[in-house]
PDB file of C-alpha atoms in Angstrom:
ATOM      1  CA  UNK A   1       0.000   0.000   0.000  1.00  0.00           C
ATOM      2  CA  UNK A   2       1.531   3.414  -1.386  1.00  0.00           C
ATOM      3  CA  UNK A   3      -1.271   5.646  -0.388  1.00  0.00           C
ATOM      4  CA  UNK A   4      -1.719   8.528   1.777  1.00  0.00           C
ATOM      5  CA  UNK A   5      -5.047   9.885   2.340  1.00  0.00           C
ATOM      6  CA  UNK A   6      -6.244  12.842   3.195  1.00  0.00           C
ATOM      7  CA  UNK A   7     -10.249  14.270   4.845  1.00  0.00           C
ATOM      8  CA  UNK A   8     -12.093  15.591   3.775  1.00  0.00           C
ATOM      9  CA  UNK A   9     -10.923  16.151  -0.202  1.00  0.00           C
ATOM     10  CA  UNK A  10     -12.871  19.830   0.005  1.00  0.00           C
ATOM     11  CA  UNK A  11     -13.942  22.142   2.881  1.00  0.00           C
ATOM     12  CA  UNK A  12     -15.753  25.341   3.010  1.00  0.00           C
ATOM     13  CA  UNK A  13     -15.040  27.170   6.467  1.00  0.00           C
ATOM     14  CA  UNK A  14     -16.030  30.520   8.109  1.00  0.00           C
ATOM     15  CA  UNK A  15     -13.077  32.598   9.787  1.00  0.00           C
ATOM     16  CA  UNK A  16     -14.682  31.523  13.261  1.00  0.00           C
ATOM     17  CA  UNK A  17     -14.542  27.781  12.240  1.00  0.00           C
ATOM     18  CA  UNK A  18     -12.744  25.368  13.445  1.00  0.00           C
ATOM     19  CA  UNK A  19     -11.979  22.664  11.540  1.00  0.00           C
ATOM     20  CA  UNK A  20      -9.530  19.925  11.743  1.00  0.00           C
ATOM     21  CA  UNK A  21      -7.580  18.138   7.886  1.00  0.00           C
ATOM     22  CA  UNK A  22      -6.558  14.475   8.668  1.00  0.00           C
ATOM     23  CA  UNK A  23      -4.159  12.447   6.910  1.00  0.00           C
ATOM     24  CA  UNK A  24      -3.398   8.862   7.190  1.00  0.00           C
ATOM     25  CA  UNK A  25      -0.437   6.299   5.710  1.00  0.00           C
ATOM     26  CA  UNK A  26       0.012   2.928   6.419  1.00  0.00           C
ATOM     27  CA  UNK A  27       3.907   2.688   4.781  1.00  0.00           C
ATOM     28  CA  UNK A  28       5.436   2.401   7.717  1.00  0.00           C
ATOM     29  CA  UNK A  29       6.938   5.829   7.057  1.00  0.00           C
ATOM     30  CA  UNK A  30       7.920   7.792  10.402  1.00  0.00           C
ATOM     31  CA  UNK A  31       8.258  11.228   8.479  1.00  0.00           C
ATOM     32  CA  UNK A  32       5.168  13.323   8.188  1.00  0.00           C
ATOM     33  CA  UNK A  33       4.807  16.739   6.320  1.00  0.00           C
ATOM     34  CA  UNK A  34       2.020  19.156   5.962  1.00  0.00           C
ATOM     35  CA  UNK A  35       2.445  21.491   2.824  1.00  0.00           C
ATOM     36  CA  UNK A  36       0.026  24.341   1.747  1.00  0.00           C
ATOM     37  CA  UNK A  37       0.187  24.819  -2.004  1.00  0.00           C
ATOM     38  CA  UNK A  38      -1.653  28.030  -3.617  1.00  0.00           C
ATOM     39  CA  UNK A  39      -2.532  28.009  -7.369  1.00  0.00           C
ATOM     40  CA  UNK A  40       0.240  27.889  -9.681  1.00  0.00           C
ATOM     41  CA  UNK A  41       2.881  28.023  -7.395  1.00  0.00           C
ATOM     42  CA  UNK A  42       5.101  25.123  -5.788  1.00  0.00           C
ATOM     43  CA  UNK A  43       4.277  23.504  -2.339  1.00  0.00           C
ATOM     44  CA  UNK A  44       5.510  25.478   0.790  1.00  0.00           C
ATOM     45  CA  UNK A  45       6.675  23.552   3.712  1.00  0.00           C
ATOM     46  CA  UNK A  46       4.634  23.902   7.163  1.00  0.00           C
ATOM     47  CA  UNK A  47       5.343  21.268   9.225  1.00  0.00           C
ATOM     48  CA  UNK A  48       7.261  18.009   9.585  1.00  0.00           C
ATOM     49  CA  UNK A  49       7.012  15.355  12.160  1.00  0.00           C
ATOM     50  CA  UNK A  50       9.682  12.706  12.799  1.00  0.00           C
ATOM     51  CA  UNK A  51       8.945   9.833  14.915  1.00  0.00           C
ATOM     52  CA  UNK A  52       5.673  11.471  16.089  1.00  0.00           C
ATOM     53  CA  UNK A  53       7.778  14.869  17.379  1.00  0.00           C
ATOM     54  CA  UNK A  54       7.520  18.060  15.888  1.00  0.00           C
ATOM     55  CA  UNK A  55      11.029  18.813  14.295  1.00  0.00           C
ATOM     56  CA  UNK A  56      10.108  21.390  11.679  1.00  0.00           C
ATOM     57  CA  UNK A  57       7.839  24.279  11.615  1.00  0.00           C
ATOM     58  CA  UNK A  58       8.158  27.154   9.092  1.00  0.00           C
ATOM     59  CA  UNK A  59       7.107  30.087  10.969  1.00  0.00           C
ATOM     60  CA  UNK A  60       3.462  28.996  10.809  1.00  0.00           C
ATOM     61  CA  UNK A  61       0.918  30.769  11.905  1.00  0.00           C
ATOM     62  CA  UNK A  62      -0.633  29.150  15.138  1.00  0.00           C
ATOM     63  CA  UNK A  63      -4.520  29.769  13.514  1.00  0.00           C
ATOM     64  CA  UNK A  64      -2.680  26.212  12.322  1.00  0.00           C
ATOM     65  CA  UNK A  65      -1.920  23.539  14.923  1.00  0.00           C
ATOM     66  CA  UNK A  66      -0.689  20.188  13.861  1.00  0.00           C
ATOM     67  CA  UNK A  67      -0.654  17.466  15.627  1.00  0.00           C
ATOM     68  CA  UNK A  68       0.451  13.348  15.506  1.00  0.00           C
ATOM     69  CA  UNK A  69      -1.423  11.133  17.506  1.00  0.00           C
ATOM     70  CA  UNK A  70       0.515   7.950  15.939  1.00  0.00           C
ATOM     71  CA  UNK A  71       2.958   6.852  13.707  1.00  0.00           C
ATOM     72  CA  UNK A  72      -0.030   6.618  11.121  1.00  0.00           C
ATOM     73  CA  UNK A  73      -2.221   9.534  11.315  1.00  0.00           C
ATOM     74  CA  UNK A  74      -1.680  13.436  10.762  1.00  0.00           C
ATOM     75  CA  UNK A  75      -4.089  16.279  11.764  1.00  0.00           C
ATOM     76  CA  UNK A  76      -4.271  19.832  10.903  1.00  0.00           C
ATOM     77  CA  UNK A  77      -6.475  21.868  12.978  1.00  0.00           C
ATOM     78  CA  UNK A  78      -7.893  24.960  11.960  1.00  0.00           C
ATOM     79  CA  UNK A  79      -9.331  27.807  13.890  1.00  0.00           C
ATOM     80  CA  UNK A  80      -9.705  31.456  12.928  1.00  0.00           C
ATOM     81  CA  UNK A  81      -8.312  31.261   9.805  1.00  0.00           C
ATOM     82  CA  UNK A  82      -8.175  34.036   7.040  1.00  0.00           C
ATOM     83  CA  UNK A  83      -9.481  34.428   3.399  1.00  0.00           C
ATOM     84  CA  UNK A  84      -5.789  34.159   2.304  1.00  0.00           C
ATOM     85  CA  UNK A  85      -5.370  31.064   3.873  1.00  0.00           C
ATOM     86  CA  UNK A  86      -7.588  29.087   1.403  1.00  0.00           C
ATOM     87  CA  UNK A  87      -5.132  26.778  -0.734  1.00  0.00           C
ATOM     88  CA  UNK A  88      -4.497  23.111  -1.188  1.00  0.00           C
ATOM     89  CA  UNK A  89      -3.417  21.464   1.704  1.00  0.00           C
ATOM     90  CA  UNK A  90      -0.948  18.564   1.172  1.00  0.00           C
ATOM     91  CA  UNK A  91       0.097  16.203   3.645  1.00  0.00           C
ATOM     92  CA  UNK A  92       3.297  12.951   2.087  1.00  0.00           C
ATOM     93  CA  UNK A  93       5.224  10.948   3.753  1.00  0.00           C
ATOM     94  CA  UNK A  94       8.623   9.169   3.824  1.00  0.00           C
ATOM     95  CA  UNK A  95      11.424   7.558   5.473  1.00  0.00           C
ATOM     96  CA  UNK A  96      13.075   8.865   8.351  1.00  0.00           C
ATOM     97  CA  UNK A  97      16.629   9.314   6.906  1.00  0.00           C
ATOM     98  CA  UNK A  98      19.535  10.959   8.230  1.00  0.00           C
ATOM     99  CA  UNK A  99      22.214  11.929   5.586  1.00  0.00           C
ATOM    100  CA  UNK A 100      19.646  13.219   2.955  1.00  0.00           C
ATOM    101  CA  UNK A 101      16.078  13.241   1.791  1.00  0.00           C
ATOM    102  CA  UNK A 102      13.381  10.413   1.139  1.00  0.00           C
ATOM    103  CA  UNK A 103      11.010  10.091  -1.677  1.00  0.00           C
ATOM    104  CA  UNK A 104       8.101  11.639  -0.077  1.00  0.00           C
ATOM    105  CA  UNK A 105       4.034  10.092  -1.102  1.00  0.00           C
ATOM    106  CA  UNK A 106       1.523  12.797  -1.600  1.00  0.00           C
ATOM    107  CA  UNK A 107      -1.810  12.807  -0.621  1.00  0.00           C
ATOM    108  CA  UNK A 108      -4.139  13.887  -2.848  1.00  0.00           C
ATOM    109  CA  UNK A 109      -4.886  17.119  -0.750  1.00  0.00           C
ATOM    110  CA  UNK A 110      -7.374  19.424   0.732  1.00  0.00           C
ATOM    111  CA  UNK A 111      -8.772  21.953  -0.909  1.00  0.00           C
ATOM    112  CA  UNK A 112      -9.689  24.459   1.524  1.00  0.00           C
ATOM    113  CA  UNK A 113     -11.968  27.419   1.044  1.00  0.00           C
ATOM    114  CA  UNK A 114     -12.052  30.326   3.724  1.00  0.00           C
ATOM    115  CA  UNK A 115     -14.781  32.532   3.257  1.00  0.00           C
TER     116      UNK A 115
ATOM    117  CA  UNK B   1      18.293  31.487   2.272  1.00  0.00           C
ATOM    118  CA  UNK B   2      18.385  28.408  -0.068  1.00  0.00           C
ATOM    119  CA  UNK B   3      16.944  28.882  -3.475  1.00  0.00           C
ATOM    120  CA  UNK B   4      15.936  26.077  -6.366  1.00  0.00           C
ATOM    121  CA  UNK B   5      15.560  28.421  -9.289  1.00  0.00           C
ATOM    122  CA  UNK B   6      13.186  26.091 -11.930  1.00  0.00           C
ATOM    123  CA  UNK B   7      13.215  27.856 -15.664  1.00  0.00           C
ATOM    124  CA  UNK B   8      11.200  27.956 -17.940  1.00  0.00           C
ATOM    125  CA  UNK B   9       8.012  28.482 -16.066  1.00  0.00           C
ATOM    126  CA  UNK B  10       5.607  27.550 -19.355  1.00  0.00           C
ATOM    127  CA  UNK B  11       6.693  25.505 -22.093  1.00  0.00           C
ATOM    128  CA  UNK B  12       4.242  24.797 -24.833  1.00  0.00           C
ATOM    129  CA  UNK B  13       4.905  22.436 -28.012  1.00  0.00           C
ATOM    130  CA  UNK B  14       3.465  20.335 -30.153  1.00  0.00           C
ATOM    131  CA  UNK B  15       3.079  16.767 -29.805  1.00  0.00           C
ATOM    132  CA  UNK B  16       6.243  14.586 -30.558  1.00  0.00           C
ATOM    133  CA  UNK B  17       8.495  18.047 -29.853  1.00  0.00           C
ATOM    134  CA  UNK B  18      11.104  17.408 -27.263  1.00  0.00           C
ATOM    135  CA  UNK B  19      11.013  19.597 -23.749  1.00  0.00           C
ATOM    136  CA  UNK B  20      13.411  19.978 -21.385  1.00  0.00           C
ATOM    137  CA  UNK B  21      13.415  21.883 -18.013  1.00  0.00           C
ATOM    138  CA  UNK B  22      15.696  22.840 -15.951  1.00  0.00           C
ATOM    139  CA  UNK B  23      17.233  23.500 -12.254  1.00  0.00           C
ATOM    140  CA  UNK B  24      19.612  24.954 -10.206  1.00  0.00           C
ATOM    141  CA  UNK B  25      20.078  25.641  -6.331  1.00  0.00           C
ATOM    142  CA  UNK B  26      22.294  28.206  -4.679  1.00  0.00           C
ATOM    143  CA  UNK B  27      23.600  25.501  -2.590  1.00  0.00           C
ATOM    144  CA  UNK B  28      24.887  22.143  -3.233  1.00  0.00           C
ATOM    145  CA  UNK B  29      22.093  19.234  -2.748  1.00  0.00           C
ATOM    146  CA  UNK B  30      22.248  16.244  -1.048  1.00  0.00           C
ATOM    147  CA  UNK B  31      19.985  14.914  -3.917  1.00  0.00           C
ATOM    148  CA  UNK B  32      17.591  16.389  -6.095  1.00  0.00           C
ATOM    149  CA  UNK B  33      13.957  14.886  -6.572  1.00  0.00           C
ATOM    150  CA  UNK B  34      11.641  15.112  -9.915  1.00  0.00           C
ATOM    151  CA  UNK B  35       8.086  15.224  -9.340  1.00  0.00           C
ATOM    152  CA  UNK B  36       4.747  15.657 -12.105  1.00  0.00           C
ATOM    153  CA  UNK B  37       1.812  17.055 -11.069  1.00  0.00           C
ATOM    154  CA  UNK B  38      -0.943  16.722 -13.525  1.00  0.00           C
ATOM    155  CA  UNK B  39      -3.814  19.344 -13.326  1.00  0.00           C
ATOM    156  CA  UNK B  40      -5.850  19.487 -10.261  1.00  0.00           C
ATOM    157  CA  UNK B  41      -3.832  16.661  -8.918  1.00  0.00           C
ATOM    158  CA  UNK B  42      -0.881  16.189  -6.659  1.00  0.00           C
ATOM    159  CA  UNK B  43       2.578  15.587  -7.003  1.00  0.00           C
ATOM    160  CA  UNK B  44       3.671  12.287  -7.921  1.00  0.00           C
ATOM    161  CA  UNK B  45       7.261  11.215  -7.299  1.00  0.00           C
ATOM    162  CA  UNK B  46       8.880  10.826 -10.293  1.00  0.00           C
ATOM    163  CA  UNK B  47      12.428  10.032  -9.261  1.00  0.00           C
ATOM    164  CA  UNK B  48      15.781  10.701  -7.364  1.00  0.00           C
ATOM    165  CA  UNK B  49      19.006  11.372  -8.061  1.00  0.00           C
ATOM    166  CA  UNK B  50      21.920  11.475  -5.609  1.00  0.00           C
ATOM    167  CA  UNK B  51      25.306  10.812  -7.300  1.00  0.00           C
ATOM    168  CA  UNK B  52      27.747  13.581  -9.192  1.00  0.00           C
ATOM    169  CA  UNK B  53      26.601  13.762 -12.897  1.00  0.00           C
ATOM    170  CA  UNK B  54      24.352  10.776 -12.618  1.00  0.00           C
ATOM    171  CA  UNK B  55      21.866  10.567 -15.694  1.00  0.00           C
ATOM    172  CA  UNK B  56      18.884   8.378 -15.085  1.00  0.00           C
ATOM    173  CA  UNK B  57      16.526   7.472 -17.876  1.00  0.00           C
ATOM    174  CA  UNK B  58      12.878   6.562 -17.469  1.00  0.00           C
ATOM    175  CA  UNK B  59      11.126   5.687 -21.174  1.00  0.00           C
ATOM    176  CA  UNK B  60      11.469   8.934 -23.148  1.00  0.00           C
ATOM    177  CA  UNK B  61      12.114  10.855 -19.750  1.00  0.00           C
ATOM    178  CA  UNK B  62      15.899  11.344 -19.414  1.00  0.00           C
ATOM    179  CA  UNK B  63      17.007  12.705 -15.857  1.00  0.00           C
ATOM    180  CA  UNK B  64      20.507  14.733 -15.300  1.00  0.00           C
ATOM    181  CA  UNK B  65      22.515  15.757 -11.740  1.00  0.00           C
ATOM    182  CA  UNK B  66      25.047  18.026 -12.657  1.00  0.00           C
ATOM    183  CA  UNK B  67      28.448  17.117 -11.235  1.00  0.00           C
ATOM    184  CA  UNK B  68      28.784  20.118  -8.618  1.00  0.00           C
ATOM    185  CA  UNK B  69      25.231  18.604  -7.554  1.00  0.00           C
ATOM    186  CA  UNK B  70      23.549  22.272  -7.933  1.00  0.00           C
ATOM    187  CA  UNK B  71      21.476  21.518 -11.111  1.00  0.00           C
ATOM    188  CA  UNK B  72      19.461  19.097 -12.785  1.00  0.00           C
ATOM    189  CA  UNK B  73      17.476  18.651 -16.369  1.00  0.00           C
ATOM    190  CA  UNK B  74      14.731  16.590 -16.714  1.00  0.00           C
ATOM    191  CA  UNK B  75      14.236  16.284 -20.850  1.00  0.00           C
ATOM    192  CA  UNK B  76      10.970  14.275 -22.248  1.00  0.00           C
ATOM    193  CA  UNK B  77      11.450  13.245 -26.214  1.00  0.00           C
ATOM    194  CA  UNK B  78       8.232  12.721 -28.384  1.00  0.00           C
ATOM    195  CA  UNK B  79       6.199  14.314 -26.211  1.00  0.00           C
ATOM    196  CA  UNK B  80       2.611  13.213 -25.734  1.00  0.00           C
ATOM    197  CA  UNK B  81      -0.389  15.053 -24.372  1.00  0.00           C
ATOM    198  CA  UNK B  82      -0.442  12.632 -21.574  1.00  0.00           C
ATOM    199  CA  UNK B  83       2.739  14.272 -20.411  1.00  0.00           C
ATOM    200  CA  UNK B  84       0.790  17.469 -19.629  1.00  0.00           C
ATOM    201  CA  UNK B  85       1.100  19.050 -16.180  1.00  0.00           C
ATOM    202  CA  UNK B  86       3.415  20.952 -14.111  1.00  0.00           C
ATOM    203  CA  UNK B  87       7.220  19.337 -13.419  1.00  0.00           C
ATOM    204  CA  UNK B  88       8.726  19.991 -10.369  1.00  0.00           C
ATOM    205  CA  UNK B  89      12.485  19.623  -9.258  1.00  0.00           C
ATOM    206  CA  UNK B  90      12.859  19.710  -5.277  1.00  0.00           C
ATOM    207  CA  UNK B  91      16.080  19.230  -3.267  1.00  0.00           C
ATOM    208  CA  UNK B  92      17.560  19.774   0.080  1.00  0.00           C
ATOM    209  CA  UNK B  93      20.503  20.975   1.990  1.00  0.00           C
ATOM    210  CA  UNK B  94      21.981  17.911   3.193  1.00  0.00           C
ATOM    211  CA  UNK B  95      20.077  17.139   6.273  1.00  0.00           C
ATOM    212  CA  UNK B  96      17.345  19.466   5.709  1.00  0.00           C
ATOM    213  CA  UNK B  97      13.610  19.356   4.592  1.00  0.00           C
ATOM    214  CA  UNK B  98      12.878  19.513   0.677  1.00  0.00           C
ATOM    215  CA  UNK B  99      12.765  22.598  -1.240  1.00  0.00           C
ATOM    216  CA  UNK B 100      10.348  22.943  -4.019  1.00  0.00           C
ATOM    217  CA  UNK B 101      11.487  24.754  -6.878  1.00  0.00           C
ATOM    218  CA  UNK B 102       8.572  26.936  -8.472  1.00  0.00           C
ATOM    219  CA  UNK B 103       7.874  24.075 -11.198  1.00  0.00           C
ATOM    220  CA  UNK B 104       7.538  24.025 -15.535  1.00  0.00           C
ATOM    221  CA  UNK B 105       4.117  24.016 -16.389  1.00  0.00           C
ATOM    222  CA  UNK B 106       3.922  21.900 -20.028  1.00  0.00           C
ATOM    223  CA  UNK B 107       0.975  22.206 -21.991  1.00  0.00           C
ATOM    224  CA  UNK B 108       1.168  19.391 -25.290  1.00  0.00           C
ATOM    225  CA  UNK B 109      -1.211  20.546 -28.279  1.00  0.00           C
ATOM    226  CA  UNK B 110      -1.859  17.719 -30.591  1.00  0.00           C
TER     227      UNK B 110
END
């Protein structure tokens, strides 16, 4: 199984929502991301988790709190977020690896609408 | 801070044309990842490449890693309208998380 999934596929949300993205491999992979892609433009790194810990987070915003329950599942909650916030929302995994980078699997994304 | 600089940014061409695209990063990579995104999908892993000046070929898609390890060419021959979508090369400092450069969108008229 190569798949990462990702709920729900689209969301509509208010700027007092809150609203949690989940993700969900069963690779064995101890590397999590979360991306946010906007139209036409590359994914931007928000968060990685290694081993279920935190190690990376870009400078995020904390209207965006991640968390890792287990080795399997991601979550991206959401609460008071902002019109310019709306984007795809990509979560892949990988390999923990320590001299380089792993092929990370894509989910098929998120698309998120803030209204 | 650390750049991948992807050029061109639209490439358009008729079908069985050849297209290449190409990358370079301010800083040397570990290794350098390919990945295709099709329209309204996500990015599918295309391949890796980690040695000095390795070339890796995949059917008519022929992969390059320059030997300083700061660019890379991916280069499709015949192209076919199923090879539509945006190509993106992403790398990292060694030890680092990857870095997306801002991707080659194709379009393939028949």
């Amino acid at each position: 199984d190569t798949e990462v999934t990702q709920t729900p596929k689209h969301l509509v949300m208010g700027m007092t929502n809150k609203k949690s993205l989940k993700c969900e491999q069963h690779m064995g992979h101890r590397a999590m991301y979360w991306y946010k892609q906007k139209a036409k433009k590359p994914p931007e790194l928000m968060f990685v988790y290694s081993y279920e810990k935190l190690s990376i987070n870009e400078s995020v915003p904390s209207r965006f709190s991640p968390e890792c329950p287990n080795s399997s599942l991601l979550n991206l909650h959401l609460h008071a977020l902002q019109p310019e916030d709306s984007a795809l929302y990509l979560c892949a995994s990988s390999q923990v690896s320590s001299g380089g980078q792993e092929t990370q699997y894509f989910g098929p994304g998120t698309r998120l609408l803030v209204l | 801070g650390q750049q991948v600089m992807q050029i061109p940014q639209y490439q358009h061409v008729q079908e069985g044309e050849d297209f290449t695209t190409y990358c370079n990063s301010s800083t040397t990579l570990s290794n350098i990842q390919w990945y295709k995104q099709r329209p309204g999908g996500h990015p599918v892993f295309l391949i890796q490449l980690v040695k000095s000046g390795e070339v890796k070929k995949q059917k008519r898609l022929t992969f390059q890693f320059g030997e300083a390890k700061k660019n890379s060419s991916l280069h499709i021959t015949a192209t076919q309208t199923t090879d539509v979508g945006t190509y993106f090369c992403a790398g990292p400092p060694t030890g680092t998380a990857l870095i997306f450069g801002k991707g080659t969108t194709l379009s393939v008229s028949s």
